[in-house]
């Protein structure tokens, strides 16, 4: 029997039985979609449709439709790419790293967080593909395919190529991890259903029967996948940061980038998980499963990673001064006081100052404050990437080519497209898939519920 | 009597009762066909006497394959097939090959292991599983005992053993 200290808060409140868990989660899948769901889904799908115009324009006309110029060759595209990849870090962190650390509270949030990860990585992948200009040739530039140039292979010395391997491995391994976890829950829904639903969820459940031998193998697979996914999740944003750190652009050429990017990714990922989970628990009435304890613990992760990010910003500044390299020093002074000062100070306020409010227990246990701050954090993290990319480029070595970046309507449209895509996928997931991992919640129910304590 | 057709099912409500029951039933000489649970019960594989899964070995071997393939591919392309000077580096710039090698190791290890898991546990979209009791994916633990495998004991005796081990219900189930 598992024993948990009695000082710990119960993970599932409301005295739920095993059957209650099944019922509360399956109910969402089995019921008719509500009017609220339809409205939310249509808004997301509408945004997707409007954004599709901008995506079509980009593919049809080329990336001249964006606000880029000869000085600033990367702007919103790579900002949005890094932003979405960063958001996509929380899911696998929650399910893999917290599994290795035996943090049982992960069980009720890992399913939705992993789904969010997968959808965020799909959105992120849109940008590198689109910014190639001719995406239909992209496979030859990104993958080592034999071709009629010799074969002239892709360049394995380039961090941009490492990124292709990192992001695609991360996406596919996260997808497999997520799906393996879904199989037992699909079986639960299958065994409650009749008719067409039984056929569909029967197929999705891969013939799962819950045999002790299969569970033993399942546990083994989960543990090894977690062990593989842990260095993987850390490698992805490390390699994304190499895209910048291995260049010789002042403001990018920094050895601090890998840990700083990884901390920032976890920071923004947890913020997005909070934004989504606060809505999901309310709409689906899952307050007994995603409790205040969960929200508070996630807020603590946000304070820690937010502080790491803050220290990284200050370290960068110090090192720029200490290095004695004039170009480096100018890049940082220009960030804080140049024409993009507003972006820099938005970043500082949102990422460094606002998460410190979570030191107050009142704030980190308030739903409204958490929800508001989770959005503030993601605005701040978008500005962080914008500051790193655009302000480092806009005043380069040659003052005659200094320029400013102004996003075009197409830039905005492509960004909107990814929002539409993300929320369309998330709403479909929330309706048709069990949003909470029932099997894992049941496995911690006995050792952590209120009933057992009495 | 034909094997794998007629079963006695013990239904258990609690994971700890189940763990003790499995030991009791096994020591009394009854052979258990399989236990079906709605969630992973820790220690169940030990009391059932299952050997540890060899999936970690599969994962390691697939990972090794990934490492080898990745390094071979990169060295062949960059050092032998079309060497080019890039940034003044060696043709065989091993440190630069580490990220892709790592990613492919993880990719092959993960997919290889999951593939082996799917095959060994017979998980596939068109599978038609034999469900002993629909509640076994909800809130009940089901212990299935093949009658044909326990001919040395009377059915009533087996049912008695299950009852006394803490089963809340004892049922019969036959498959065509």
Coordinates of C-alpha atoms in Angstrom, one line a residue:
Chain A
X1 CA 0.0 0.0 0.0
X2 CA 1.2 3.5 -0.8
X3 CA 1.4 5.9 2.0
X4 CA 1.3 9.7 1.6
X5 CA 2.0 12.2 4.4
X6 CA -1.1 13.5 6.0
X7 CA 0.1 17.1 5.8
X8 CA -0.3 16.9 2.0
X9 CA -3.5 18.3 0.5
X10 CA -5.7 15.6 -1.2
X11 CA -5.2 15.6 -4.9
X12 CA -8.8 14.8 -5.7
X13 CA -11.4 16.5 -3.5
X14 CA -15.2 15.9 -3.0
X15 CA -14.8 12.3 -1.8
X16 CA -14.9 10.8 -5.4
X17 CA -15.1 7.1 -5.9
X18 CA -13.5 5.3 -8.9
X19 CA -16.8 5.2 -10.7
X20 CA -17.2 9.0 -10.1
X21 CA -13.9 9.6 -11.9
X22 CA -15.1 7.6 -14.9
X23 CA -18.4 9.3 -14.9
X24 CA -17.2 12.9 -14.4
X25 CA -14.7 12.6 -17.3
X26 CA -16.6 10.4 -19.7
X27 CA -19.7 12.6 -19.3
X28 CA -18.0 15.3 -21.4
X29 CA -17.4 12.9 -24.3
X30 CA -20.8 11.3 -24.2
X31 CA -23.0 14.3 -23.8
X32 CA -24.2 16.5 -26.7
X33 CA -22.0 19.5 -27.3
X34 CA -23.3 22.6 -25.4
X35 CA -24.1 25.9 -27.0
X36 CA -21.1 27.4 -25.3
X37 CA -18.8 24.8 -26.9
X38 CA -20.3 25.5 -30.4
X39 CA -19.8 29.2 -30.0
X40 CA -16.2 28.7 -28.8
X41 CA -15.5 26.2 -31.6
X42 CA -17.0 28.4 -34.3
X43 CA -15.0 31.4 -33.1
X44 CA -11.8 29.4 -33.3
X45 CA -12.7 27.9 -36.7
X46 CA -13.7 31.4 -38.0
X47 CA -10.3 32.8 -36.9
X48 CA -8.7 29.9 -38.7
X49 CA -10.6 30.6 -41.9
X50 CA -9.7 34.3 -41.8
X51 CA -6.1 33.5 -41.1
X52 CA -6.0 31.1 -44.0
X53 CA -6.4 34.1 -46.3
X54 CA -3.0 35.4 -45.0
X55 CA -1.4 32.0 -45.3
X56 CA -2.6 31.6 -48.8
X57 CA -1.3 35.0 -49.7
X58 CA 2.1 34.1 -48.3
X59 CA 2.3 30.9 -50.2
X60 CA 0.9 32.4 -53.4
X61 CA 2.9 35.7 -53.5
X62 CA 5.9 34.8 -51.3
X63 CA 7.2 36.2 -48.1
X64 CA 7.4 39.7 -49.6
X65 CA 3.8 39.9 -48.2
X66 CA 5.4 40.2 -44.7
X67 CA 6.9 43.4 -43.3
X68 CA 10.5 42.1 -43.6
X69 CA 13.2 44.3 -45.2
X70 CA 16.8 43.8 -46.1
X71 CA 18.0 44.5 -42.5
X72 CA 15.3 42.6 -40.6
X73 CA 15.0 39.2 -42.3
X74 CA 13.5 37.4 -39.3
X75 CA 10.7 39.1 -37.4
X76 CA 7.2 37.9 -36.5
X77 CA 7.7 34.5 -38.2
X78 CA 10.5 33.4 -36.0
X79 CA 9.2 35.3 -33.0
X80 CA 5.9 33.3 -33.3
X81 CA 7.8 30.1 -34.0
X82 CA 9.8 30.3 -30.8
X83 CA 6.8 31.5 -28.8
X84 CA 4.7 28.5 -29.8
X85 CA 7.5 26.0 -29.3
X86 CA 8.1 27.5 -25.9
X87 CA 4.4 27.0 -25.0
X88 CA 4.7 23.4 -26.3
X89 CA 7.2 22.6 -23.5
X90 CA 4.9 22.3 -20.5
X91 CA 3.0 19.2 -21.6
X92 CA 5.9 16.9 -21.9
X93 CA 7.6 18.5 -18.9
X94 CA 4.5 17.8 -16.8
X95 CA 4.1 14.2 -18.0
X96 CA 7.7 13.2 -18.2
X97 CA 9.8 15.2 -15.8
X98 CA 7.1 15.2 -13.1
X99 CA 6.7 11.4 -13.6
X100 CA 10.3 10.8 -13.0
X101 CA 10.1 13.0 -9.8
X102 CA 7.0 11.1 -8.8
X103 CA 4.9 14.2 -8.5
X104 CA 1.4 12.7 -8.4
X105 CA -0.4 15.9 -8.9
X106 CA 0.5 15.7 -12.5
X107 CA -2.1 13.0 -13.1
X108 CA -5.1 15.3 -13.5
X109 CA -3.4 17.9 -15.7
X110 CA -1.0 15.9 -17.9
X111 CA -3.6 14.8 -20.6
X112 CA -4.7 18.4 -21.5
X113 CA -1.2 19.8 -21.1
X114 CA 0.2 17.2 -23.5
X115 CA -2.6 17.9 -26.0
X116 CA -1.7 21.6 -25.7
X117 CA 1.9 20.7 -26.4
X118 CA 1.1 18.8 -29.5
X119 CA -1.1 21.6 -30.9
X120 CA 1.4 24.3 -30.0
X121 CA 4.2 22.4 -31.8
X122 CA 1.9 22.1 -34.9
X123 CA 1.4 25.9 -34.8
X124 CA 5.1 26.5 -34.3
X125 CA 6.0 24.3 -37.3
X126 CA 3.8 26.5 -39.6
X127 CA 6.3 29.4 -39.4
X128 CA 9.6 27.7 -40.5
X129 CA 7.6 26.0 -43.3
X130 CA 6.0 29.2 -44.5
X131 CA 9.2 31.3 -44.2
X132 CA 10.9 29.1 -46.7
X133 CA 8.9 30.9 -49.3
X134 CA 8.4 27.9 -51.5
X135 CA 7.4 25.3 -48.9
X136 CA 6.7 22.6 -51.6
X137 CA 10.5 22.4 -52.0
X138 CA 11.0 22.4 -48.3
X139 CA 11.6 18.7 -47.9
X140 CA 14.8 19.0 -50.0
X141 CA 16.1 21.8 -47.8
X142 CA 15.2 20.3 -44.5
X143 CA 15.7 16.5 -44.9
X144 CA 18.6 14.5 -46.2
X145 CA 16.9 13.3 -49.4
X146 CA 18.8 12.2 -52.4
X147 CA 18.4 14.8 -55.2
X148 CA 19.6 15.7 -58.6
X149 CA 22.3 18.1 -57.4
X150 CA 24.8 15.4 -56.8
X151 CA 23.5 14.5 -54.2
X152 CA 24.2 17.8 -52.4
X153 CA 23.2 17.0 -48.8
X154 CA 21.7 19.2 -46.2
X155 CA 24.2 20.9 -43.9
X156 CA 24.6 18.9 -40.6
X157 CA 26.7 21.7 -39.2
X158 CA 23.8 24.0 -39.1
X159 CA 21.6 24.6 -36.0
X160 CA 18.7 25.2 -38.3
X161 CA 18.9 21.6 -39.5
X162 CA 19.3 20.4 -35.9
X163 CA 16.1 22.2 -35.2
X164 CA 14.3 20.2 -37.9
X165 CA 15.3 17.0 -36.2
X166 CA 14.7 18.3 -32.7
X167 CA 11.2 19.6 -33.4
X168 CA 10.0 16.6 -35.5
X169 CA 11.4 14.1 -32.9
X170 CA 9.8 16.1 -30.1
X171 CA 6.4 16.2 -31.9
X172 CA 6.3 12.6 -32.8
X173 CA 7.6 11.3 -29.4
X174 CA 5.1 13.6 -27.6
X175 CA 2.3 12.3 -29.8
X176 CA 3.1 8.7 -29.1
X177 CA 3.5 9.3 -25.3
X178 CA 0.1 11.1 -25.3
X179 CA -1.6 8.4 -27.3
X180 CA -0.3 5.5 -25.2
X181 CA -1.8 7.3 -22.2
X182 CA -5.1 7.7 -24.0
X183 CA -5.6 4.0 -24.9
X184 CA -6.9 2.8 -21.5
X185 CA -9.2 5.8 -21.3
X186 CA -10.6 5.1 -24.7
X187 CA -11.3 1.6 -23.6
X188 CA -13.2 2.9 -20.6
X189 CA -15.4 5.0 -22.9
X190 CA -15.8 2.0 -25.3
X191 CA -17.1 -0.2 -22.5
X192 CA -19.7 2.4 -21.5
X193 CA -20.9 3.0 -25.1
X194 CA -23.2 1.4 -27.5
X195 CA -23.6 1.6 -31.3
X196 CA -21.3 3.8 -33.4
X197 CA -19.5 5.3 -30.5
X198 CA -18.5 1.8 -29.3
X199 CA -17.1 1.1 -32.8
X200 CA -15.1 4.4 -33.0
X201 CA -13.7 4.3 -29.5
X202 CA -13.2 0.5 -29.9
X203 CA -10.8 1.3 -32.8
X204 CA -9.1 4.1 -30.9
X205 CA -8.6 1.9 -27.8
X206 CA -6.6 -0.7 -29.9
X207 CA -8.3 -3.6 -28.2
X208 CA -7.2 -2.6 -24.7
X209 CA -8.5 -5.1 -22.0
X210 CA -6.6 -3.9 -18.9
X211 CA -4.8 -7.2 -18.3
X212 CA -2.2 -7.1 -15.5
X213 CA 0.5 -8.1 -17.9
X214 CA -0.4 -5.3 -20.4
X215 CA -0.4 -2.8 -17.5
X216 CA 3.0 -4.0 -16.4
X217 CA 4.3 -3.4 -19.9
X218 CA 2.4 -0.1 -20.1
X219 CA 4.1 1.1 -16.9
X220 CA 7.5 0.1 -18.3
X221 CA 6.8 1.9 -21.5
X222 CA 5.7 5.0 -19.7
X223 CA 8.7 5.1 -17.5
X224 CA 11.2 4.7 -20.4
X225 CA 9.3 7.2 -22.5
X226 CA 9.5 9.7 -19.6
X227 CA 13.2 9.0 -19.3
X228 CA 13.7 9.6 -23.1
X229 CA 11.4 12.6 -23.2
X230 CA 13.1 14.4 -20.3
X231 CA 16.4 15.1 -22.1
X232 CA 14.4 15.5 -25.3
X233 CA 12.3 18.4 -23.9
X234 CA 15.4 20.1 -22.6
X235 CA 17.2 19.5 -25.9
X236 CA 14.4 21.1 -28.0
X237 CA 14.6 24.6 -26.7
X238 CA 18.4 24.3 -26.3
X239 CA 18.6 23.7 -30.0
X240 CA 16.1 26.5 -30.8
X241 CA 18.4 28.8 -28.8
X242 CA 21.4 27.5 -30.9
X243 CA 19.7 29.1 -34.0
X244 CA 20.7 32.4 -32.4
X245 CA 23.6 31.6 -30.1
X246 CA 25.8 30.1 -32.8
X247 CA 25.5 33.2 -35.0
X248 CA 27.8 36.3 -34.6
X249 CA 25.0 38.8 -34.2
X250 CA 25.5 40.9 -31.1
X251 CA 22.6 40.1 -28.7
X252 CA 22.4 36.6 -30.1
X253 CA 25.9 35.3 -29.6
X254 CA 25.5 34.3 -26.0
X255 CA 26.4 31.1 -24.2
X256 CA 23.7 31.7 -21.6
X257 CA 21.0 31.1 -24.2
X258 CA 20.3 27.3 -23.8
X259 CA 19.3 27.3 -20.1
X260 CA 17.7 30.7 -20.4
X261 CA 15.5 29.6 -23.3
X262 CA 14.6 26.3 -21.6
X263 CA 13.5 28.2 -18.4
X264 CA 11.5 30.7 -20.5
X265 CA 9.8 27.8 -22.4
X266 CA 8.7 26.2 -19.2
X267 CA 7.6 29.5 -17.9
X268 CA 5.4 30.3 -20.9
X269 CA 4.2 26.7 -21.2
X270 CA 2.9 26.6 -17.6
X271 CA 1.2 29.9 -18.1
X272 CA -0.6 28.6 -21.1
X273 CA -1.6 25.4 -19.3
X274 CA -3.0 27.6 -16.5
X275 CA -5.0 29.7 -19.0
X276 CA -6.5 26.7 -20.6
X277 CA -7.1 24.6 -17.4
X278 CA -8.8 27.4 -15.6
X279 CA -11.3 27.6 -18.4
X280 CA -11.6 23.9 -18.8
X281 CA -12.2 23.1 -15.1
X282 CA -14.9 25.7 -15.0
X283 CA -16.7 24.8 -18.2
X284 CA -16.5 21.0 -17.6
X285 CA -17.0 21.3 -13.8
X286 CA -13.8 19.5 -12.9
X287 CA -13.0 21.6 -9.9
X288 CA -12.6 18.5 -7.8
X289 CA -9.8 17.1 -10.0
X290 CA -8.0 20.3 -10.9
X291 CA -7.9 21.8 -7.5
X292 CA -6.5 24.9 -6.0
X293 CA -3.5 22.8 -5.0
X294 CA -2.7 22.1 -8.7
X295 CA -3.1 25.8 -9.6
X296 CA -0.8 26.8 -6.7
X297 CA 1.9 24.3 -7.6
X298 CA 1.9 25.5 -11.2
X299 CA 2.1 29.1 -10.0
X300 CA 5.2 28.1 -7.9
X301 CA 6.8 26.7 -11.1
X302 CA 6.0 30.0 -12.7
X303 CA 7.8 32.0 -9.9
X304 CA 10.9 29.8 -10.2
X305 CA 11.2 29.8 -14.0
X306 CA 10.2 33.5 -14.1
X307 CA 13.0 34.3 -11.7
X308 CA 15.5 32.3 -13.7
X309 CA 14.5 34.2 -16.8
X310 CA 14.8 37.5 -14.9
X311 CA 18.3 36.6 -13.7
X312 CA 19.2 35.7 -17.3
X313 CA 18.2 39.1 -18.5
X314 CA 20.3 40.8 -15.9
X315 CA 23.3 38.5 -16.6
X316 CA 23.1 39.2 -20.3
X317 CA 23.3 42.9 -19.6
X318 CA 26.2 42.4 -17.2
X319 CA 28.2 40.2 -19.6
X320 CA 27.6 42.7 -22.4
X321 CA 29.3 45.4 -20.3
X322 CA 32.0 43.0 -18.9
X323 CA 32.9 41.6 -22.3
X324 CA 34.1 45.1 -23.4
X325 CA 32.8 44.4 -26.9
X326 CA 31.4 47.7 -28.1
X327 CA 28.9 46.2 -30.6
X328 CA 27.6 43.9 -27.8
X329 CA 27.3 46.8 -25.4
X330 CA 25.5 48.9 -27.9
X331 CA 23.0 46.1 -28.7
X332 CA 21.9 45.9 -25.1
X333 CA 21.8 49.7 -24.5
X334 CA 19.8 49.9 -27.7
X335 CA 17.4 47.3 -26.5
X336 CA 16.5 49.1 -23.3
X337 CA 16.7 52.7 -24.5
X338 CA 16.5 52.6 -28.3
X339 CA 13.4 52.8 -30.5
X340 CA 12.2 49.5 -29.3
X341 CA 12.4 50.4 -25.6
X342 CA 8.6 49.8 -25.2
X343 CA 9.0 46.2 -26.3
X344 CA 11.9 45.7 -23.9
X345 CA 10.1 47.2 -20.9
X346 CA 6.9 45.3 -21.7
X347 CA 9.0 42.1 -21.6
X348 CA 10.7 43.2 -18.3
X349 CA 7.4 44.1 -16.6
X350 CA 5.4 41.0 -17.8
X351 CA 8.2 38.4 -17.3
X352 CA 10.2 39.6 -14.4
X353 CA 8.0 41.8 -12.2
X354 CA 4.5 40.4 -12.6
X355 CA 5.3 36.7 -11.7
X356 CA 6.9 37.9 -8.4
X357 CA 3.3 38.7 -7.3
X358 CA 2.9 35.0 -6.9
X359 CA 5.0 35.1 -3.7
X360 CA 1.8 36.3 -2.1
X361 CA -0.4 33.3 -1.2
X362 CA -3.5 35.4 -1.7
X363 CA -2.6 36.0 -5.3
X364 CA -1.3 32.5 -6.2
X365 CA -4.5 31.0 -4.8
X366 CA -6.8 33.4 -6.6
X367 CA -8.3 32.1 -9.8
X368 CA -8.8 35.5 -11.3
X369 CA -5.3 36.7 -10.5
X370 CA -3.8 33.5 -11.8
X371 CA -5.8 33.7 -15.0
X372 CA -4.9 37.3 -15.6
X373 CA -1.2 36.8 -14.8
X374 CA -1.0 33.7 -17.0
X375 CA -2.0 35.8 -20.0
X376 CA 0.4 38.6 -18.9
X377 CA 3.2 36.0 -18.8
X378 CA 2.5 34.9 -22.4
X379 CA 2.4 38.4 -23.7
X380 CA 5.7 39.0 -22.0
X381 CA 7.2 35.9 -23.5
X382 CA 6.1 36.9 -26.9
X383 CA 7.9 40.3 -26.4
X384 CA 11.0 38.5 -25.2
X385 CA 11.4 36.7 -28.5
X386 CA 10.5 39.9 -30.4
X387 CA 13.1 41.8 -28.5
X388 CA 15.8 39.2 -29.0
X389 CA 15.1 38.8 -32.7
X390 CA 14.1 42.3 -34.0
X391 CA 16.1 44.6 -31.8
X392 CA 19.3 42.6 -32.4
X393 CA 18.8 42.8 -36.1
X394 CA 17.4 46.3 -36.7
X395 CA 20.6 48.2 -36.0
X396 CA 23.4 46.0 -37.5
X397 CA 27.1 46.8 -38.1
X398 CA 26.3 49.3 -40.8
X399 CA 24.3 52.4 -39.6
X400 CA 23.3 53.3 -43.2
X401 CA 21.2 50.1 -43.2
X402 CA 19.5 50.6 -39.9
X403 CA 15.7 50.0 -40.1
X404 CA 12.5 49.5 -38.2
X405 CA 10.1 46.6 -38.6
X406 CA 6.4 47.2 -39.2
X407 CA 4.2 44.1 -39.4
X408 CA 2.0 43.9 -42.5
X409 CA -1.6 42.7 -42.4
X410 CA -0.4 39.4 -43.7
X411 CA 2.0 39.0 -40.7
X412 CA -1.0 39.6 -38.4
X413 CA -3.1 37.2 -40.4
X414 CA -0.6 34.3 -40.2
X415 CA -0.3 34.8 -36.5
X416 CA -4.2 34.8 -36.2
X417 CA -4.2 31.6 -38.3
X418 CA -2.1 29.8 -35.7
X419 CA -4.4 31.0 -32.9
X420 CA -7.4 29.7 -34.8
X421 CA -5.6 26.4 -35.5
X422 CA -4.6 25.9 -31.8
X423 CA -8.0 26.6 -30.4
X424 CA -9.9 24.6 -33.0
X425 CA -7.8 21.6 -32.2
X426 CA -8.0 22.2 -28.5
X427 CA -11.8 22.5 -28.5
X428 CA -12.1 19.3 -30.6
X429 CA -9.9 17.6 -28.1
X430 CA -11.9 18.8 -25.2
X431 CA -15.1 17.5 -26.6
X432 CA -14.1 14.2 -28.1
X433 CA -11.2 13.0 -25.9
X434 CA -11.2 12.5 -22.1
X435 CA -9.6 15.7 -20.8
X436 CA -8.3 14.0 -17.7
X437 CA -6.3 10.8 -17.5
X438 CA -8.9 8.6 -15.7
X439 CA -6.7 5.6 -15.2
X440 CA -3.8 7.6 -13.7
X441 CA -6.2 9.6 -11.5
X442 CA -7.7 6.4 -10.2
X443 CA -4.2 5.0 -9.5
X444 CA -3.5 7.9 -7.1
X445 CA -7.1 8.2 -5.8
X446 CA -6.8 5.7 -2.9
X447 CA -3.5 6.9 -1.5
X448 CA -4.3 10.6 -1.7
X449 CA -8.1 11.0 -1.2
X450 CA -9.7 12.6 1.7
X451 CA -11.6 9.4 2.5
X452 CA -8.6 7.3 3.2
X453 CA -7.2 9.9 5.7
X454 CA -10.2 9.6 8.0
Chain B
X1 CA -13.1 -29.6 -21.1
X2 CA -11.8 -27.1 -23.6
X3 CA -9.4 -24.5 -22.5
X4 CA -9.8 -20.8 -22.6
X5 CA -13.7 -20.9 -22.8
X6 CA -15.2 -21.2 -19.4
X7 CA -14.1 -18.9 -16.6
X8 CA -14.9 -18.1 -13.0
X9 CA -14.6 -14.4 -12.3
X10 CA -13.8 -12.9 -8.9
X11 CA -14.8 -9.3 -8.6
X12 CA -12.8 -7.1 -6.2
X13 CA -13.5 -3.5 -5.2
X14 CA -10.2 -2.5 -3.6
X15 CA -6.6 -2.8 -4.9
X16 CA -5.2 -3.8 -1.5
X17 CA -7.8 -6.6 -1.0
X18 CA -7.0 -7.7 -4.6
X19 CA -3.2 -7.9 -3.9
X20 CA -3.8 -10.2 -0.8
X21 CA -6.4 -12.2 -2.7
X22 CA -4.1 -13.0 -5.6
X23 CA -1.5 -14.3 -3.1
X24 CA -4.1 -16.3 -1.2
X25 CA -5.7 -17.8 -4.4
X26 CA -2.3 -18.8 -5.8
X27 CA -1.1 -20.4 -2.5
X28 CA -4.3 -22.4 -2.3
X29 CA -3.3 -24.0 -5.6
X30 CA -5.7 -22.3 -8.1
X31 CA -4.1 -21.2 -11.3
X32 CA -5.1 -17.6 -12.3
X33 CA -5.7 -16.9 -16.0
X34 CA -5.3 -13.1 -15.7
X35 CA -6.3 -10.2 -13.6
X36 CA -8.0 -7.2 -15.3
X37 CA -7.8 -3.8 -13.6
X38 CA -9.1 -0.3 -14.5
X39 CA -5.7 1.2 -13.6
X40 CA -2.2 0.0 -13.0
X41 CA -2.0 -1.6 -9.5
X42 CA 1.5 -1.5 -8.2
X43 CA 2.9 -4.8 -7.1
X44 CA 0.2 -6.9 -8.9
X45 CA 2.8 -8.3 -11.3
X46 CA 4.9 -9.5 -8.4
X47 CA 2.1 -11.3 -6.6
X48 CA 1.1 -12.8 -10.0
X49 CA 4.7 -14.0 -10.4
X50 CA 5.2 -12.3 -13.8
X51 CA 8.7 -11.8 -15.0
X52 CA 9.9 -8.3 -15.4
X53 CA 9.2 -6.8 -18.8
X54 CA 12.1 -6.9 -21.3
X55 CA 10.9 -3.7 -23.0
X56 CA 13.7 -1.6 -21.6
X57 CA 16.2 -3.9 -23.5
X58 CA 14.2 -3.4 -26.7
X59 CA 14.4 0.4 -26.1
X60 CA 18.1 0.3 -25.5
X61 CA 18.7 -1.8 -28.7
X62 CA 16.6 0.5 -30.8
X63 CA 18.4 3.5 -29.3
X64 CA 21.7 2.0 -30.2
X65 CA 20.5 1.5 -33.8
X66 CA 19.4 5.1 -33.9
X67 CA 22.8 6.3 -32.7
X68 CA 24.6 4.1 -35.3
X69 CA 22.4 5.1 -38.1
X70 CA 22.6 8.8 -37.4
X71 CA 26.4 8.9 -37.1
X72 CA 26.9 6.7 -40.2
X73 CA 24.5 8.8 -42.2
X74 CA 26.1 12.1 -41.2
X75 CA 29.7 10.9 -41.6
X76 CA 28.9 9.3 -45.0
X77 CA 27.2 12.5 -46.3
X78 CA 29.5 15.1 -44.9
X79 CA 32.9 13.3 -44.9
X80 CA 32.7 10.9 -47.8
X81 CA 29.9 11.6 -50.3
X82 CA 30.2 15.3 -50.7
X83 CA 32.8 16.9 -48.4
X84 CA 32.5 20.7 -48.2
X85 CA 34.4 23.2 -46.1
X86 CA 31.8 24.9 -43.8
X87 CA 33.0 27.5 -41.4
X88 CA 36.5 26.1 -41.5
X89 CA 35.4 23.0 -39.7
X90 CA 36.6 19.4 -40.1
X91 CA 34.6 17.4 -42.7
X92 CA 33.9 15.0 -39.9
X93 CA 32.8 17.6 -37.4
X94 CA 31.7 15.1 -34.7
X95 CA 30.6 17.7 -32.1
X96 CA 28.2 19.2 -34.7
X97 CA 26.7 15.8 -35.3
X98 CA 25.7 15.3 -31.7
X99 CA 22.3 17.1 -31.7
X100 CA 21.0 15.1 -34.7
X101 CA 22.5 11.9 -33.3
X102 CA 20.8 12.5 -30.0
X103 CA 17.4 13.2 -31.6
X104 CA 17.5 10.1 -33.8
X105 CA 18.5 8.0 -30.9
X106 CA 15.5 9.1 -28.9
X107 CA 13.2 8.8 -31.9
X108 CA 14.2 5.2 -32.7
X109 CA 14.3 4.1 -29.1
X110 CA 10.8 5.6 -28.5
X111 CA 9.2 4.3 -31.7
X112 CA 10.9 0.9 -31.5
X113 CA 9.9 0.3 -27.9
X114 CA 6.3 1.4 -28.5
X115 CA 6.2 -0.8 -31.6
X116 CA 7.4 -3.8 -29.6
X117 CA 4.9 -3.0 -26.9
X118 CA 2.0 -2.9 -29.4
X119 CA 3.0 -6.2 -31.0
X120 CA 3.7 -8.0 -27.7
X121 CA 0.4 -6.9 -26.1
X122 CA -1.5 -7.4 -29.4
X123 CA -2.7 -3.7 -29.5
X124 CA -4.1 -2.8 -32.9
X125 CA -7.1 -0.7 -34.0
X126 CA -8.9 -3.7 -35.5
X127 CA -8.4 -5.9 -32.4
X128 CA -11.5 -7.4 -30.9
X129 CA -10.7 -7.8 -27.2
X130 CA -12.4 -10.4 -25.0
X131 CA -14.0 -8.4 -22.2
X132 CA -14.7 -10.5 -19.1
X133 CA -16.6 -7.8 -17.3
X134 CA -17.4 -4.3 -18.7
X135 CA -16.7 -2.8 -15.2
X136 CA -13.1 -3.8 -15.4
X137 CA -12.3 -0.5 -17.2
X138 CA -14.4 1.4 -14.7
X139 CA -14.1 0.6 -11.1
X140 CA -13.7 -3.2 -10.6
X141 CA -10.8 -5.6 -10.5
X142 CA -11.6 -8.8 -12.2
X143 CA -9.7 -12.1 -11.5
X144 CA -10.3 -14.6 -14.3
X145 CA -9.8 -18.3 -13.6
X146 CA -9.9 -20.8 -16.4
X147 CA -11.9 -23.9 -15.3
X148 CA -10.2 -26.2 -17.7
X149 CA -6.9 -25.2 -16.2
X150 CA -7.9 -26.2 -12.7
X151 CA -9.5 -29.6 -13.2
X152 CA -8.0 -30.9 -10.0
X153 CA -10.3 -28.7 -8.0
X154 CA -14.1 -28.5 -7.9
X155 CA -15.7 -25.4 -9.3
X156 CA -17.6 -24.9 -6.0
X157 CA -14.3 -25.1 -4.1
X158 CA -12.7 -22.4 -6.3
X159 CA -15.7 -20.1 -5.8
X160 CA -15.4 -20.7 -2.1
X161 CA -11.7 -19.7 -2.2
X162 CA -12.5 -16.5 -4.2
X163 CA -15.3 -15.5 -1.7
X164 CA -13.1 -16.0 1.3
X165 CA -10.3 -14.0 -0.3
X166 CA -12.5 -10.9 -0.3
X167 CA -14.3 -11.0 -3.7
X168 CA -17.5 -9.0 -3.6
X169 CA -19.0 -11.1 -6.4
X170 CA -18.2 -14.5 -8.0
X171 CA -19.5 -14.9 -11.5
X172 CA -19.2 -17.3 -14.4
X173 CA -18.3 -16.3 -17.9
X174 CA -18.2 -18.4 -21.0
X175 CA -17.0 -17.5 -24.5
X176 CA -18.1 -19.1 -27.7

